[in-house]
Coordinates of C-alpha atoms in Angstrom, one line a residue:
Chain A
X730 CA 107.3 91.3 -27.8
X731 CA 106.4 93.8 -25.0
X732 CA 103.4 94.9 -27.2
X733 CA 102.2 91.3 -27.7
X734 CA 102.5 90.5 -24.0
X735 CA 100.3 93.6 -23.3
X736 CA 97.8 92.6 -25.8
X737 CA 97.5 89.1 -24.6
X738 CA 97.2 90.5 -21.0
X739 CA 94.1 92.2 -22.1
X740 CA 92.3 89.4 -23.7
X741 CA 89.5 87.7 -22.4
X742 CA 91.6 84.7 -21.9
X743 CA 93.9 86.3 -19.5
X744 CA 91.1 88.3 -17.7
X745 CA 88.6 85.2 -17.2
X746 CA 87.2 85.0 -13.7
X747 CA 85.8 81.7 -12.7
X748 CA 82.5 83.5 -11.9
X749 CA 82.4 84.5 -15.7
X750 CA 83.0 81.1 -16.7
X751 CA 79.9 79.5 -14.6
X752 CA 77.8 82.3 -16.2
X753 CA 78.9 81.4 -19.5
X754 CA 77.8 78.1 -18.8
X755 CA 74.6 79.0 -18.0
X756 CA 74.2 81.3 -20.8
X757 CA 75.2 78.3 -23.2
X758 CA 72.8 76.1 -21.0
X759 CA 69.7 78.6 -21.9
X760 CA 70.8 78.8 -25.7
X761 CA 70.7 74.9 -25.7
X762 CA 67.5 74.6 -23.9
X763 CA 65.6 77.1 -26.2
X764 CA 67.0 75.5 -29.6
X765 CA 67.3 71.9 -28.8
X766 CA 64.3 71.7 -26.2
X767 CA 62.2 74.6 -27.5
X768 CA 61.8 75.9 -23.8
X769 CA 60.2 79.2 -24.5
X770 CA 62.7 80.0 -27.1
X771 CA 61.6 83.7 -27.6
X772 CA 62.9 84.3 -24.1
X773 CA 65.5 82.2 -23.5
X774 CA 67.7 82.5 -26.6
X775 CA 68.1 86.4 -26.2
X776 CA 68.6 85.7 -22.6
X777 CA 71.1 83.0 -23.0
X778 CA 72.9 84.9 -25.7
X779 CA 72.9 88.2 -23.6
X780 CA 74.4 86.0 -20.8
X781 CA 77.2 84.9 -23.1
X782 CA 77.9 88.6 -24.2
X783 CA 77.7 90.0 -20.8
X784 CA 79.9 87.6 -19.3
X785 CA 83.0 88.0 -21.9
X786 CA 85.7 89.2 -19.8
X787 CA 87.1 92.8 -20.8
X788 CA 89.2 95.4 -19.9
X789 CA 87.3 97.6 -17.4
X790 CA 86.9 101.5 -18.2
X791 CA 86.8 101.2 -21.9
X792 CA 83.1 101.6 -21.9
X793 CA 82.1 98.1 -22.7
X794 CA 80.2 96.6 -20.2
X795 CA 76.6 97.3 -19.5
X796 CA 77.3 98.9 -16.2
X797 CA 79.7 101.3 -17.7
X798 CA 77.9 104.5 -18.3
X799 CA 79.0 105.4 -21.5
X800 CA 78.8 101.7 -23.4
X801 CA 76.2 100.7 -26.2
X802 CA 74.9 98.3 -23.9
X803 CA 74.2 100.6 -21.1
X804 CA 72.1 102.7 -23.5
X805 CA 70.3 99.5 -24.4
X806 CA 69.8 98.8 -20.8
X807 CA 68.2 102.1 -20.1
X808 CA 64.8 100.5 -21.6
X809 CA 65.0 97.9 -18.8
X810 CA 66.0 100.1 -16.0
X811 CA 63.7 102.8 -16.9
X812 CA 60.5 100.3 -17.1
X813 CA 60.4 101.5 -20.8
X814 CA 60.6 97.8 -22.5
X815 CA 58.2 96.2 -20.1
X816 CA 55.4 99.0 -21.1
X817 CA 56.3 98.4 -24.8
X818 CA 55.7 94.7 -24.5
X819 CA 52.5 95.2 -22.4
X820 CA 51.3 97.2 -25.6
X821 CA 51.9 94.4 -27.8
X822 CA 50.5 91.7 -25.5
X823 CA 47.3 93.8 -25.4
X824 CA 46.9 93.7 -29.1
X825 CA 47.4 90.3 -29.1
X826 CA 44.9 89.2 -26.6
X827 CA 41.3 88.2 -26.9
X828 CA 39.2 88.7 -24.0
X829 CA 36.2 87.0 -25.4
X830 CA 36.4 84.0 -23.4
X831 CA 37.0 86.0 -20.3
X832 CA 34.0 88.4 -21.1
X833 CA 31.8 85.1 -21.7
X834 CA 32.8 83.8 -18.1
X835 CA 33.8 86.6 -15.9
X836 CA 33.9 84.5 -12.7
X837 CA 37.1 83.0 -14.1
X838 CA 38.8 86.3 -13.3
X839 CA 38.8 85.4 -9.7
X840 CA 41.1 82.6 -10.5
X841 CA 43.6 85.2 -12.0
X842 CA 43.1 87.1 -8.7
X843 CA 43.7 84.0 -6.4
X844 CA 46.8 83.1 -8.3
X845 CA 48.3 86.4 -7.2
X846 CA 48.3 85.3 -3.5
X847 CA 51.5 83.5 -4.1
X848 CA 53.1 86.8 -4.5
X849 CA 51.9 88.0 -1.1
X850 CA 53.0 84.7 0.8
X851 CA 56.3 85.0 -1.1
X852 CA 56.8 88.6 0.3
X853 CA 56.4 87.3 3.7
X854 CA 59.1 84.7 3.4
X855 CA 61.4 87.4 1.8
X856 CA 60.9 89.6 4.5
X857 CA 61.5 86.8 6.8
X858 CA 64.8 85.9 5.2
X859 CA 66.1 89.6 5.9
X860 CA 65.4 91.2 2.5
X861 CA 64.6 94.8 2.6
X862 CA 60.8 95.6 2.0
X863 CA 61.7 97.1 -1.4
X864 CA 63.8 93.9 -2.1
X865 CA 61.3 91.6 -0.9
X866 CA 58.5 93.2 -2.9
X867 CA 60.4 92.8 -6.3
X868 CA 61.3 89.0 -5.4
X869 CA 57.5 88.5 -4.5
X870 CA 56.4 89.6 -7.7
X871 CA 58.3 86.7 -9.5
X872 CA 55.2 84.7 -8.2
X873 CA 53.1 86.6 -10.9
X874 CA 54.8 84.6 -13.4
X875 CA 55.1 87.7 -15.6
X876 CA 58.7 88.7 -16.8
X877 CA 58.1 92.3 -17.9
X878 CA 56.1 92.7 -14.7
X879 CA 58.8 91.8 -12.5
X880 CA 61.5 93.6 -14.3
X881 CA 59.2 97.0 -14.2
X882 CA 58.9 96.8 -10.6
X883 CA 62.3 95.7 -9.8
X884 CA 63.6 98.5 -12.0
X885 CA 61.4 100.9 -9.8
X886 CA 62.0 99.2 -6.3
X887 CA 65.5 97.4 -6.2
X888 CA 67.4 98.1 -9.5
X889 CA 70.4 96.2 -8.2
X890 CA 68.4 93.1 -8.2
X891 CA 67.2 93.2 -11.9
X892 CA 69.5 90.5 -13.3
X893 CA 68.8 87.7 -10.7
X894 CA 65.1 88.6 -10.7
X895 CA 64.5 88.7 -14.3
X896 CA 66.7 85.6 -14.9
X897 CA 64.5 83.7 -12.2
X898 CA 61.2 85.1 -13.5
X899 CA 62.0 84.1 -17.0
X900 CA 63.6 80.7 -16.1
X901 CA 60.4 79.5 -14.4
X902 CA 58.2 80.9 -17.1
X903 CA 60.2 78.7 -19.3
X904 CA 60.0 75.6 -16.8
X905 CA 56.3 75.7 -16.4
X906 CA 56.1 72.2 -18.1
X907 CA 58.3 70.9 -15.4
X908 CA 57.1 72.8 -12.4
X909 CA 53.4 73.1 -12.9
X910 CA 52.1 69.6 -13.9
X911 CA 53.1 67.9 -10.5
X912 CA 51.4 70.6 -8.3
X913 CA 48.3 70.3 -10.6
X914 CA 48.1 66.2 -10.1
X915 CA 48.8 66.9 -6.3
X916 CA 46.2 69.0 -5.7
X917 CA 43.4 67.6 -7.9
X918 CA 41.7 64.2 -8.1
X919 CA 41.0 62.6 -11.5
X920 CA 37.2 63.5 -11.2
X921 CA 38.0 67.2 -10.8
X922 CA 40.4 66.9 -13.8
X923 CA 37.8 65.5 -15.9
X924 CA 35.4 68.3 -15.5
X925 CA 34.0 69.6 -18.7
X926 CA 33.6 73.3 -19.3
X927 CA 30.3 74.3 -21.2
X928 CA 30.6 76.2 -24.3
X929 CA 31.0 79.9 -23.6
X930 CA 28.9 82.4 -25.4
X931 CA 30.3 84.9 -27.9
X932 CA 30.6 88.4 -26.7
X933 CA 29.4 91.1 -28.9
X934 CA 31.7 93.7 -30.5
X935 CA 30.5 96.4 -28.2
X936 CA 31.4 94.4 -25.1
X937 CA 34.9 93.6 -26.1
X938 CA 35.3 97.5 -27.1
X939 CA 33.9 98.5 -23.6
X940 CA 36.1 96.0 -21.8
X941 CA 39.5 98.0 -22.5
X942 CA 38.0 101.2 -21.1
X943 CA 36.2 99.7 -18.1
X944 CA 39.5 97.8 -17.3
X945 CA 41.7 100.9 -17.7
X946 CA 39.7 102.9 -15.5
X947 CA 38.8 100.5 -12.8
X948 CA 42.5 99.3 -12.4
X949 CA 44.1 102.3 -12.8
X950 CA 42.0 104.3 -10.6
X951 CA 42.5 101.4 -7.9
X952 CA 46.1 101.2 -8.3
X953 CA 47.7 104.2 -10.3
X954 CA 51.2 102.7 -10.0
X955 CA 50.2 100.2 -12.6
X956 CA 49.3 102.9 -15.3
X957 CA 52.6 102.3 -16.9
X958 CA 51.6 98.4 -17.6
X959 CA 48.1 98.5 -17.9
X960 CA 47.6 101.6 -19.8
X961 CA 49.4 100.4 -22.9
X962 CA 48.0 96.8 -22.2
X963 CA 44.4 98.1 -22.7
X964 CA 45.3 100.6 -25.3
X965 CA 46.7 97.6 -27.2
X966 CA 43.5 95.7 -26.9
X967 CA 41.1 98.6 -27.7
X968 CA 43.4 99.0 -31.0
X969 CA 42.9 95.4 -31.8
X970 CA 39.2 95.2 -30.9
X971 CA 38.3 98.6 -32.6
X972 CA 39.2 97.3 -36.2
X973 CA 39.4 100.8 -37.4
X974 CA 43.6 100.9 -36.8
X975 CA 44.4 97.4 -37.9
X976 CA 47.8 98.7 -39.4
X977 CA 48.7 100.0 -35.8
X978 CA 47.3 97.0 -33.9
X979 CA 49.3 94.7 -36.2
X980 CA 52.6 96.7 -35.9
X981 CA 52.0 96.6 -32.0
X982 CA 51.6 92.9 -31.9
X983 CA 54.4 91.9 -34.4
X984 CA 57.4 94.5 -35.0
X985 CA 56.9 96.4 -31.9
X986 CA 56.6 93.8 -29.1
X987 CA 59.1 91.9 -31.2
X988 CA 61.8 94.5 -30.9
X989 CA 61.2 95.2 -27.4
X990 CA 61.4 91.4 -26.4
X991 CA 64.8 91.2 -28.3
X992 CA 66.3 94.3 -26.3
X993 CA 64.9 93.0 -23.0
X994 CA 66.0 89.6 -23.2
X995 CA 69.5 90.2 -24.7
X996 CA 70.1 93.2 -22.1
X997 CA 68.6 91.2 -19.0
X998 CA 71.1 88.4 -20.1
X999 CA 74.0 90.7 -20.4
X1000 CA 73.2 92.3 -17.0
X1001 CA 74.2 89.2 -15.1
X1002 CA 78.0 89.6 -15.2
X1003 CA 79.4 86.7 -12.8
X1004 CA 80.9 89.0 -10.2
X1005 CA 77.7 91.1 -9.7
X1006 CA 75.3 88.1 -10.2
X1007 CA 76.9 84.8 -8.4
X1008 CA 76.1 85.9 -4.9
X1009 CA 74.3 84.3 -2.0
X1010 CA 71.4 86.9 -2.5
X1011 CA 70.8 85.6 -6.2
X1012 CA 70.7 81.9 -4.8
X1013 CA 68.0 83.1 -2.3
X1014 CA 66.1 85.0 -5.0
X1015 CA 66.1 81.8 -7.1
X1016 CA 64.8 79.8 -4.3
X1017 CA 62.2 82.5 -3.3
X1018 CA 61.2 82.6 -7.2
X1019 CA 60.4 78.9 -7.3
X1020 CA 58.4 79.2 -4.2
X1021 CA 56.3 82.1 -5.2
X1022 CA 55.7 80.4 -8.6
X1023 CA 54.5 77.3 -7.0
X1024 CA 52.3 79.0 -4.3
X1025 CA 51.0 81.0 -7.0
X1026 CA 49.8 77.9 -8.9
X1027 CA 48.4 76.2 -5.9
X1028 CA 46.5 79.1 -4.8
X1029 CA 44.8 79.5 -8.1
X1030 CA 43.9 75.6 -8.2
X1031 CA 42.6 75.6 -4.5
X1032 CA 40.6 78.6 -5.1
X1033 CA 39.0 77.0 -8.1
X1034 CA 38.0 73.9 -5.7
X1035 CA 36.7 76.3 -3.1
X1036 CA 34.8 78.1 -5.7
X1037 CA 33.3 74.4 -6.7
X1038 CA 31.8 74.1 -3.2
X1039 CA 29.3 76.9 -4.2
X1040 CA 28.9 76.8 -7.9
X1041 CA 26.1 74.7 -9.7
X1042 CA 28.3 74.3 -12.8
X1043 CA 31.6 73.4 -11.6
X1044 CA 34.9 74.6 -12.9
X1045 CA 37.7 72.4 -13.9
X1046 CA 40.3 73.3 -10.9
X1047 CA 43.0 72.9 -13.5
X1048 CA 42.2 76.3 -14.8
X1049 CA 43.3 77.8 -11.5
X1050 CA 46.9 76.9 -12.5
X1051 CA 46.5 79.4 -15.6
X1052 CA 45.7 82.2 -13.3
X1053 CA 49.5 83.0 -13.2
X1054 CA 50.3 85.4 -15.9
X1055 CA 52.5 83.4 -17.9
X1056 CA 50.9 83.7 -21.4
X1057 CA 50.3 81.3 -22.9
X1058 CA 52.6 78.8 -21.3
X1059 CA 50.5 78.0 -18.4
X1060 CA 47.3 77.9 -20.3
X1061 CA 48.8 75.5 -22.6
X1062 CA 49.8 73.3 -19.7
X1063 CA 46.4 73.1 -18.3
X1064 CA 45.0 72.2 -21.8
X1065 CA 47.5 69.6 -22.0
X1066 CA 47.0 68.2 -18.7
X1067 CA 43.3 68.1 -19.5
X1068 CA 43.7 66.3 -22.6
X1069 CA 45.8 63.6 -21.0
X1070 CA 43.0 62.8 -18.7
X1071 CA 40.3 63.0 -21.4
X1072 CA 41.3 63.7 -25.0
X1073 CA 38.0 65.2 -26.0
X1074 CA 38.3 67.9 -23.1
X1075 CA 39.5 71.2 -24.7
X1076 CA 40.4 73.8 -21.7
X1077 CA 42.5 76.1 -23.9
X1078 CA 40.1 78.9 -24.1
X1079 CA 39.0 78.9 -20.6
X1080 CA 42.4 78.6 -19.4
X1081 CA 43.2 81.6 -21.8
X1082 CA 40.5 83.5 -19.8
X1083 CA 42.3 82.9 -16.7
X1084 CA 45.7 83.5 -18.0
X1085 CA 44.7 87.1 -19.3
X1086 CA 43.1 87.8 -16.1
X1087 CA 46.4 86.8 -14.3
X1088 CA 48.2 89.5 -16.4
X1089 CA 45.6 92.2 -15.1
X1090 CA 46.1 91.0 -11.9
X1091 CA 50.0 90.5 -11.6
X1092 CA 49.9 94.3 -13.1
X1093 CA 47.7 95.4 -10.2
X1094 CA 49.9 93.6 -7.8
X1095 CA 52.9 95.4 -9.1
X1096 CA 51.3 98.8 -8.9
X1097 CA 50.1 98.0 -5.4
X1098 CA 53.5 96.8 -4.1
X1099 CA 55.2 99.9 -5.7
X1100 CA 52.5 102.3 -3.9
X1101 CA 53.0 100.5 -0.7
X1102 CA 56.6 101.0 -0.7
X1103 CA 56.5 104.4 -1.7
X1104 CA 54.6 105.2 1.8
Chain B
X237 CA 67.1 90.4 11.6
X238 CA 65.4 87.5 10.3
X239 CA 62.1 85.5 10.9
X240 CA 58.8 86.8 12.5
X241 CA 60.7 89.5 13.9
X242 CA 62.0 91.0 10.7
X243 CA 58.3 90.5 9.1
X244 CA 56.8 92.5 12.4
X245 CA 59.7 95.2 12.0
X246 CA 58.4 96.2 8.6
X247 CA 54.8 95.9 9.0
X248 CA 55.0 93.0 6.7
X249 CA 51.6 91.3 7.8
X250 CA 49.8 94.5 7.0
X251 CA 51.5 95.0 3.9
X252 CA 51.0 91.6 2.4
X253 CA 47.4 91.3 3.7
X254 CA 46.4 95.0 2.3
X255 CA 48.2 94.1 -1.0
X256 CA 46.5 90.6 -1.4
X257 CA 43.0 92.4 -0.5
X258 CA 43.3 95.2 -2.9
X259 CA 44.5 93.1 -6.0
X260 CA 41.6 90.4 -5.1
X261 CA 38.8 93.1 -4.5
X262 CA 40.0 94.8 -7.7
X263 CA 39.6 91.8 -9.9
X264 CA 36.3 90.8 -7.9
X265 CA 35.0 94.2 -9.0
X266 CA 36.1 94.2 -12.5
X267 CA 34.8 90.8 -12.9
X268 CA 31.4 92.1 -11.5
X269 CA 31.3 95.0 -13.8
X270 CA 32.2 92.9 -16.9
X271 CA 29.4 90.1 -16.0
X272 CA 27.1 93.2 -16.4
X273 CA 28.2 94.7 -19.5
X274 CA 26.1 92.8 -21.7
X275 CA 23.0 94.7 -19.9
X276 CA 24.4 98.0 -21.1
X277 CA 24.9 96.8 -24.9
X278 CA 21.3 97.1 -25.9
X279 CA 21.2 100.5 -24.3
X280 CA 24.2 101.8 -26.2
X281 CA 23.1 100.1 -29.4
X282 CA 19.7 102.1 -29.0
X283 CA 21.4 105.3 -28.2
X284 CA 23.5 104.8 -31.4
X285 CA 20.6 103.8 -33.3
X286 CA 18.7 107.2 -32.4
X287 CA 21.8 109.3 -33.0
X288 CA 22.1 107.7 -36.4
X289 CA 18.5 108.3 -37.7
X290 CA 17.8 111.6 -39.2
X291 CA 15.2 113.6 -37.3
X292 CA 13.2 114.8 -40.6
X293 CA 12.9 111.4 -42.1
X294 CA 9.4 109.9 -41.9
X295 CA 10.5 106.3 -43.3
X296 CA 12.6 104.3 -41.4
X297 CA 15.8 103.1 -43.0
X298 CA 15.9 99.5 -44.1
X299 CA 17.6 97.3 -41.6
X300 CA 21.1 96.7 -42.7
X301 CA 21.5 93.3 -44.5
X302 CA 22.9 90.5 -42.3
X303 CA 26.6 90.0 -43.0
X304 CA 27.2 86.7 -44.4
X305 CA 30.7 85.3 -45.3
X306 CA 31.3 85.5 -49.1
X307 CA 30.9 82.1 -50.0
X308 CA 30.1 79.5 -47.5
X309 CA 31.6 76.6 -49.6
X310 CA 34.8 78.7 -49.8
X311 CA 34.7 79.2 -46.0
X312 CA 34.3 75.5 -45.5
X313 CA 37.2 74.5 -47.7
X314 CA 39.1 77.0 -45.4
X315 CA 37.6 74.9 -42.3
X316 CA 38.3 71.6 -43.9
X317 CA 41.7 71.0 -42.7
X318 CA 40.9 72.0 -39.2
X319 CA 37.9 69.5 -39.0
X320 CA 40.3 67.0 -40.6
X321 CA 42.5 67.3 -37.4
X322 CA 39.4 67.5 -34.8
X323 CA 38.1 64.5 -35.8
X324 CA 34.3 63.4 -36.2
X325 CA 33.2 65.5 -33.5
X326 CA 34.4 68.2 -31.3
X327 CA 33.7 71.2 -29.2
X328 CA 33.0 74.4 -31.1
X329 CA 35.6 76.2 -28.8
X330 CA 38.3 73.7 -30.4
X331 CA 37.2 74.7 -33.5
X332 CA 37.1 78.4 -32.9
X333 CA 40.7 78.3 -31.2
X334 CA 42.2 76.3 -34.2
X335 CA 40.7 78.8 -37.0
X336 CA 42.0 81.7 -34.7
X337 CA 45.4 80.1 -34.8
X338 CA 45.3 79.9 -38.6
X339 CA 44.4 83.4 -39.0
X340 CA 40.9 82.5 -41.0
X341 CA 39.1 85.8 -40.9
X342 CA 36.0 86.4 -38.7
X343 CA 35.6 82.8 -37.2
X344 CA 32.8 83.8 -35.1
X345 CA 30.8 84.8 -38.1
X346 CA 31.8 81.8 -40.2
X347 CA 31.2 79.4 -37.4
X348 CA 27.8 80.9 -36.8
X349 CA 27.0 80.8 -40.5
X350 CA 28.0 77.0 -40.5
X351 CA 25.4 76.3 -37.6
X352 CA 22.8 78.1 -39.5
X353 CA 23.1 76.1 -42.6
X354 CA 23.3 73.0 -40.5
X355 CA 27.1 72.2 -41.6
X356 CA 27.7 72.0 -37.9
X357 CA 25.3 69.9 -36.4
X358 CA 24.7 69.7 -32.4
X359 CA 25.4 66.6 -30.8
X360 CA 24.6 67.8 -27.0
X361 CA 27.1 68.9 -24.4
X362 CA 28.6 71.4 -26.7
X363 CA 29.9 69.0 -28.9
X364 CA 29.3 69.3 -32.8
X365 CA 29.9 67.3 -35.9
X366 CA 30.8 68.5 -39.4
X367 CA 28.2 67.6 -42.2
X368 CA 29.7 68.2 -45.5
X369 CA 26.6 66.6 -47.3
X370 CA 25.0 70.0 -46.5
X371 CA 27.3 71.6 -48.6
X372 CA 27.4 69.1 -51.5
X373 CA 23.7 69.1 -51.9
X374 CA 21.8 72.2 -50.3
X375 CA 18.1 71.2 -49.8
X376 CA 16.8 73.9 -52.4
X377 CA 19.5 73.4 -55.0
X378 CA 20.0 70.0 -56.6
X379 CA 23.8 69.4 -57.0
X380 CA 25.1 70.0 -60.4
X381 CA 27.5 67.7 -61.9
X382 CA 31.3 68.9 -61.7

């Protein structure tokens, strides 16, 4: 009997904490949204299930939790804290990305730059709320709308905030269909949303091969701290474009990125243990993350409108919203919004150009913020 | 410390403005460089051509045969389901995007071949229509009964 009571007192039922129960509900909500509503299932399902696993109450000291140094989860989490998984994800992303539309219309890259302004506005907001510069920088990068970049920078600058920042970044990426359309509608007129983009030219193979080399040299020389992200990204892209290592490129864009995404999502979810996650700081991070994401979207749109003041051939300002690096969610949203106004106006290819420049922009921003915090 | 005071204390204004400036100027430079890339392409191709040509040969090698899709009819049959979903007229970009999504090999090349063959007919403003009659009855060859 004594043994049974001892056993029962060590079960999750006896050790349950209300905060863990709240997180279990959040995890189940994520799983529901990913399966039933298909909101970014590739991200939300691993994260949601990770939250469930990470919040099962257990007896501390047995090497079970993600924060216990000898646990299996802790070893898997090393890929997050070291910045390994984000680099691998970028490799796969590079091997997937087709820069043709960006090469055909390089000025769209400016929209990717403009959308990064949300990061720096949020940096000021986070500093004003009393966050330290390293914490504020990690929170601000949520505005880049790039999960791996947010995790990478936070792992370097404020590892104690990885959980809330990663969850906020991925949640907002999943909520793109809810967050971006009202901002797009608010900041553009119907006439602007109806603007058609002309057919882009098809860049030749040499151009597509030169781009990853030029991109690596220019971006990594400018912000060397972005090498761990942009190096693999452009390497993945040259593997794809060269067409001489098709097997490697195919592995990078399938098995490798999928493996990294599984472990990244699952361990980030598991790192949100109720007792360390449910704090006032996390709530502030969520609010600032929403602000960052909205400001990034608005900056891109407003900059596109600004560019239209000088351009003969006008740009559809909706494209500015895809300057955030949530690939391909924001491009898809811009495309759908364009189709709603005019069912024959296909903006997807142009939006993907802004989207891919947003990836480069947010990686540079991460490198710059990291450098600024090192000084 | 909160508010403006907190921003001033850590030199936040400079941090944000310098950061924004670096990111934006980086992308402006990259954008400018890639807009000039096409100018280097003929130069690079010329250098490659010179290197490839052996010095002691007098006769110039015949130009490489233009790469054509193996069979335009076969390619057209792969594209037909996409055309059906796109409707009577569509922008070329939409066709290209859909072809890419469905992993049809070399969509650039094939679309270009369709245009050359007149199967994709321009309607103006970047809109094209699909003309399957060109496939059924090519101008030089009378159609044979199936």
